[in-house]
Amino acid sequence: QVQLVESGGGLVQPGGSLRLSCAASKLTFSSYLMGWYRQAPGKERELVAHIASVGGITNYADSVKGRFTISRDNAKNTVYLQMNSLKPEDTAVYYCNAKLGRPGSSWYPADYWGQGTQVTVSS
């Protein structure tokens, strides 16, 4: 069974940094579009960033551009989210996602989610 296991969340002060990791198993990792989403209390889940399976093409939400960096290591079946200059509004549960296909597709034959990791930005 496919597993996506996130780690690296926690409590950080405004302006601080965290790095999230997502280790994937039981899938052909290099074939998957990997993404990070987040959901704050009372809000819908939103895309933070994703990285394509081919070419490493990335896409970011406007709210995190210039502060967050997504990367992947296909040899380790792991995707990362480096978060710098964190703001209180970044507080949310962050979810790892794996989709079999290309960015922008209307349908994905496989779509998996991790259990989420809490990120809290507060002084």
XYZ file of N, CA and C in Angstrom:
369
model
N 0.844 -1.194 0.000
C 0.000 0.000 0.000
C 0.887 1.254 0.000
N 0.531 2.210 -0.842
C 1.313 3.437 -0.940
C 1.272 4.190 0.381
N 2.445 4.679 0.786
C 2.515 5.490 1.995
C 3.293 6.767 1.707
N 2.783 7.865 2.217
C 3.476 9.151 2.210
C 3.572 9.587 3.664
N 4.792 9.731 4.160
C 4.994 10.043 5.570
C 5.718 11.376 5.687
N 5.002 12.370 6.237
C 5.582 13.697 6.405
C 6.300 13.813 7.746
N 7.293 14.672 7.778
C 7.990 14.975 9.027
C 8.562 16.383 8.929
N 8.956 16.931 10.075
C 9.619 18.229 10.086
C 8.769 19.390 10.555
N 7.501 19.145 10.817
C 6.659 20.229 11.307
C 6.995 20.588 12.746
N 6.367 21.657 13.217
C 6.597 22.071 14.591
C 6.229 23.514 14.823
N 6.683 24.031 15.943
C 6.439 25.416 16.337
C 7.679 26.245 16.027
N 7.479 27.360 15.359
C 8.598 28.246 15.012
C 8.147 29.688 15.157
N 9.087 30.551 15.476
C 8.776 31.972 15.597
C 8.681 32.637 14.231
N 7.943 33.700 14.128
C 7.892 34.446 12.863
C 9.299 34.811 12.391
N 9.513 34.643 11.091
C 10.829 34.882 10.523
C 11.725 33.666 10.515
N 11.306 32.617 11.192
C 12.108 31.402 11.261
C 11.942 30.501 10.055
N 12.599 29.340 10.133
C 12.604 28.393 9.024
C 12.277 26.988 9.512
N 11.708 26.216 8.619
C 11.482 24.785 8.823
C 11.685 24.084 7.494
N 12.058 22.815 7.579
C 12.106 21.998 6.372
C 11.241 20.768 6.579
N 10.251 20.635 5.722
C 9.392 19.466 5.748
C 9.934 18.408 4.795
N 9.758 17.157 5.181
C 10.141 16.033 4.335
C 8.942 15.111 4.164
N 8.895 14.463 3.035
C 7.848 13.476 2.767
C 8.516 12.277 2.110
N 8.505 11.170 2.828
C 9.090 9.933 2.317
C 7.985 9.067 1.736
N 8.158 8.670 0.486
C 7.150 7.882 -0.212
C 7.613 6.436 -0.345
N 6.658 5.518 -0.303
C 6.977 4.111 -0.483
C 5.867 3.435 -1.276
N 6.216 2.337 -1.911
C 5.297 1.509 -2.689
C 4.727 2.247 -3.906
N 5.496 3.126 -4.498
C 5.122 3.727 -5.759
C 6.380 4.057 -6.549
N 6.214 4.243 -7.847
C 7.340 4.610 -8.706
C 7.500 6.122 -8.580
N 8.246 6.525 -7.573
C 8.302 7.919 -7.153
C 8.640 8.855 -8.310
N 9.585 8.474 -9.132
C 10.051 9.366 -10.195
C 8.980 9.650 -11.243
N 7.887 8.899 -11.233
C 6.807 9.104 -12.205
C 5.723 10.048 -11.697
N 5.840 10.461 -10.447
C 4.766 11.206 -9.808
C 5.051 12.701 -9.695
N 4.011 13.477 -9.956
C 3.991 14.895 -9.612
C 3.826 14.981 -8.099
N 4.771 15.611 -7.425
C 4.747 15.684 -5.970
C 4.397 17.101 -5.530
N 3.544 17.183 -4.531
C 3.117 18.505 -4.095
C 2.972 18.598 -2.593
N 2.982 19.828 -2.123
C 2.651 20.156 -0.741
C 1.407 21.040 -0.760
N 0.456 20.665 0.078
C -0.765 21.434 0.284
C -0.833 21.810 1.764
N -1.683 22.760 2.068
C -1.882 23.103 3.474
C -3.343 23.451 3.723
N -3.734 23.253 4.969
C -5.094 23.580 5.365
C -5.072 24.223 6.750
N -5.504 25.460 6.787
C -5.607 26.187 8.046
C -7.005 25.997 8.610
N -7.176 26.172 9.922
C -8.506 25.993 10.533
C -9.543 26.877 9.858
N -10.661 26.261 9.470
C -11.750 27.002 8.867
C -11.553 27.371 7.417
N -10.462 26.895 6.823
C -10.184 27.218 5.427
C -10.077 25.945 4.595
N -10.189 26.119 3.284
C -10.048 24.990 2.380
C -8.570 24.631 2.198
N -8.341 23.392 1.836
C -6.985 22.965 1.529
C -6.520 23.669 0.256
N -5.272 24.141 0.278
C -4.753 24.867 -0.872
C -3.375 24.332 -1.261
N -3.087 24.465 -2.559
C -1.775 24.067 -3.057
C -0.729 25.075 -2.593
N 0.364 24.569 -2.045
C 1.497 25.408 -1.671
C 2.543 25.406 -2.790
N 2.899 24.202 -3.227
C 3.902 24.069 -4.280
C 3.845 22.663 -4.840
N 4.257 22.519 -6.107
C 4.435 21.181 -6.627
C 5.651 21.150 -7.543
N 6.137 19.932 -7.755
C 7.318 19.721 -8.577
C 7.039 18.547 -9.500
N 7.257 18.775 -10.778
C 6.928 17.771 -11.780
C 7.873 16.577 -11.712
N 7.409 15.475 -12.289
C 8.219 14.262 -12.306
C 9.368 14.378 -13.302
N 9.160 15.164 -14.343
C 10.164 15.317 -15.398
C 10.636 16.760 -15.450
N 11.913 16.944 -15.427
C 12.456 18.287 -15.579
C 12.479 19.121 -14.317
N 11.855 18.618 -13.263
C 11.882 19.355 -11.997
C 11.177 20.693 -12.042
N 10.218 20.828 -12.958
C 9.498 22.097 -13.059
C 8.666 22.302 -11.806
N 8.736 23.508 -11.257
C 8.048 23.815 -10.009
C 6.987 24.891 -10.203
N 6.057 24.901 -9.279
C 5.014 25.918 -9.264
C 4.691 26.226 -7.808
N 4.473 27.528 -7.511
C 4.239 27.947 -6.142
C 2.997 28.818 -6.038
N 2.349 28.735 -4.897
C 1.297 29.693 -4.595
C 1.929 31.072 -4.450
N 1.212 32.098 -4.859
C 1.745 33.463 -4.785
C 2.151 33.830 -3.364
N 1.439 33.312 -2.394
C 1.691 33.677 -0.999
C 3.017 33.156 -0.460
N 3.628 32.195 -1.142
C 4.880 31.615 -0.638
C 6.049 31.829 -1.585
N 5.803 32.410 -2.737
C 6.893 32.627 -3.702
C 8.009 33.457 -3.079
N 9.243 32.999 -3.302
C 10.399 33.706 -2.754
C 10.736 33.317 -1.330
N 9.847 32.572 -0.673
C 10.107 32.152 0.714
C 10.231 30.631 0.838
N 9.460 29.900 0.043
C 9.452 28.444 0.111
C 10.125 27.867 -1.126
N 10.762 26.712 -0.946
C 11.382 26.007 -2.052
C 11.048 24.531 -1.962
N 10.501 23.997 -3.042
C 10.213 22.566 -3.100
C 11.318 21.888 -3.898
N 11.679 20.687 -3.464
C 12.696 19.911 -4.179
C 12.395 18.438 -3.984
N 13.039 17.625 -4.803
C 12.819 16.184 -4.691
C 14.129 15.447 -4.907
N 14.230 14.289 -4.263
C 15.379 13.401 -4.426
C 14.809 12.050 -4.840
N 14.845 11.772 -6.135
C 14.243 10.537 -6.630
C 14.970 9.293 -6.132
N 16.240 9.418 -5.807
C 16.992 8.271 -5.283
C 16.532 7.899 -3.877
N 16.003 8.884 -3.155
C 15.544 8.637 -1.786
C 14.023 8.602 -1.675
N 13.338 8.739 -2.825
C 11.870 8.750 -2.809
C 11.330 9.787 -1.827
N 11.918 10.948 -1.834
C 11.570 11.976 -0.863
C 11.402 13.339 -1.535
N 10.401 14.061 -1.060
C 10.189 15.434 -1.495
C 10.304 16.336 -0.265
N 10.850 17.525 -0.488
C 11.113 18.454 0.604
C 10.397 19.784 0.369
N 10.146 20.474 1.460
C 9.659 21.840 1.375
C 10.465 22.678 2.370
N 11.357 23.500 1.838
C 12.117 24.418 2.673
C 11.304 25.692 2.831
N 11.005 26.033 4.076
C 10.172 27.192 4.360
C 10.986 28.210 5.150
N 11.196 29.368 4.555
C 11.938 30.448 5.188
C 11.035 31.650 5.409
N 11.492 32.551 6.258
C 10.739 33.791 6.539
C 9.284 33.479 6.858
N 9.083 32.537 7.729
C 7.726 32.085 8.043
C 6.915 33.181 8.714
N 5.623 33.173 8.385
C 4.676 34.162 8.907
C 3.562 33.449 9.676
N 2.917 34.133 10.587
C 1.799 33.489 11.307
C 0.742 32.925 10.361
N 0.535 33.565 9.227
C -0.468 33.079 8.281
C -0.049 31.798 7.559
N 1.183 31.350 7.775
C 1.609 30.055 7.243
C 1.192 28.904 8.158
N 0.643 29.221 9.309
C 0.202 28.187 10.247
C -0.892 27.338 9.615
N -0.671 26.031 9.596
C -1.603 25.100 8.955
C -1.099 23.677 9.142
N -1.941 22.736 8.781
C -1.481 21.368 8.602
C -1.008 21.236 7.160
N 0.192 20.749 6.985
C 0.796 20.600 5.659
C 0.734 19.136 5.242
N 0.232 18.931 4.032
C 0.036 17.584 3.507
C 0.903 17.351 2.271
N 1.480 16.184 2.219
C 2.213 15.739 1.040
C 1.233 15.044 0.094
N 1.425 15.238 -1.194
C 0.537 14.655 -2.205
C 1.345 14.107 -3.366
N 0.881 12.985 -3.889
C 1.508 12.382 -5.062
C 0.439 12.115 -6.108
N 0.646 12.641 -7.297
C -0.302 12.450 -8.404
C 0.453 11.834 -9.589
N -0.148 10.836 -10.182
C 0.464 10.208 -11.349
C 0.030 10.971 -12.587
N 0.918 11.806 -13.102
C 0.575 12.591 -14.271
C 1.304 13.916 -14.283
N 0.861 14.770 -15.193
C 1.508 16.061 -15.391
C 0.711 17.165 -14.709
N 1.376 18.254 -14.370
C 0.648 19.397 -13.788
C -0.453 19.866 -14.720
N -1.573 20.235 -14.155
C -2.651 20.803 -14.938
C -3.607 19.804 -15.537
N -3.357 18.534 -15.321
C -4.276 17.519 -15.850
C -5.616 17.604 -15.125
N -6.679 17.226 -15.824
C -8.016 17.274 -15.225
C -8.319 16.029 -14.409
N -7.518 15.005 -14.600
C -7.759 13.748 -13.889
C -6.452 13.013 -13.731
N -6.308 12.371 -12.577
C -5.111 11.596 -12.307
C -5.520 10.169 -11.943
N -4.926 9.177 -12.583
C -5.303 7.793 -12.288
C -4.881 7.333 -10.902
N -3.939 8.039 -10.294
C -3.508 7.733 -8.934
C -3.268 9.057 -8.205
N -3.725 9.143 -6.986
C -3.674 10.399 -6.230
C -3.630 10.037 -4.752
N -2.486 10.266 -4.114
C -2.283 9.825 -2.744
C -1.960 11.008 -1.827
N -2.339 10.837 -0.551
C -2.111 11.882 0.451
C -1.414 11.319 1.685
N -0.587 12.155 2.284
C -0.026 11.817 3.570
C -0.988 12.199 4.684
N -0.551 11.941 5.915
C -1.427 12.183 7.061
C -1.359 13.626 7.558
N -0.366 14.367 7.107
C -0.239 15.771 7.481
C 0.704 15.995 8.642
N 1.302 17.187 8.649
C 2.165 17.588 9.750
C 1.838 19.041 10.101
N 1.744 19.315 11.379
C 1.337 20.647 11.836
C 2.529 21.601 11.823
N 2.293 22.776 11.241
C 3.258 23.865 11.291
C 2.569 25.041 11.981
N 3.174 25.510 13.045
C 2.628 26.637 13.793
C 3.680 27.737 13.863
N 3.308 28.916 13.394
C 4.219 30.062 13.416
C 3.651 31.063 14.415
N 4.356 31.204 15.516
C 3.860 32.056 16.591
C 4.999 32.476 17.498
N 4.865 33.669 18.049
C 5.853 34.136 19.011
C 5.404 33.807 20.438
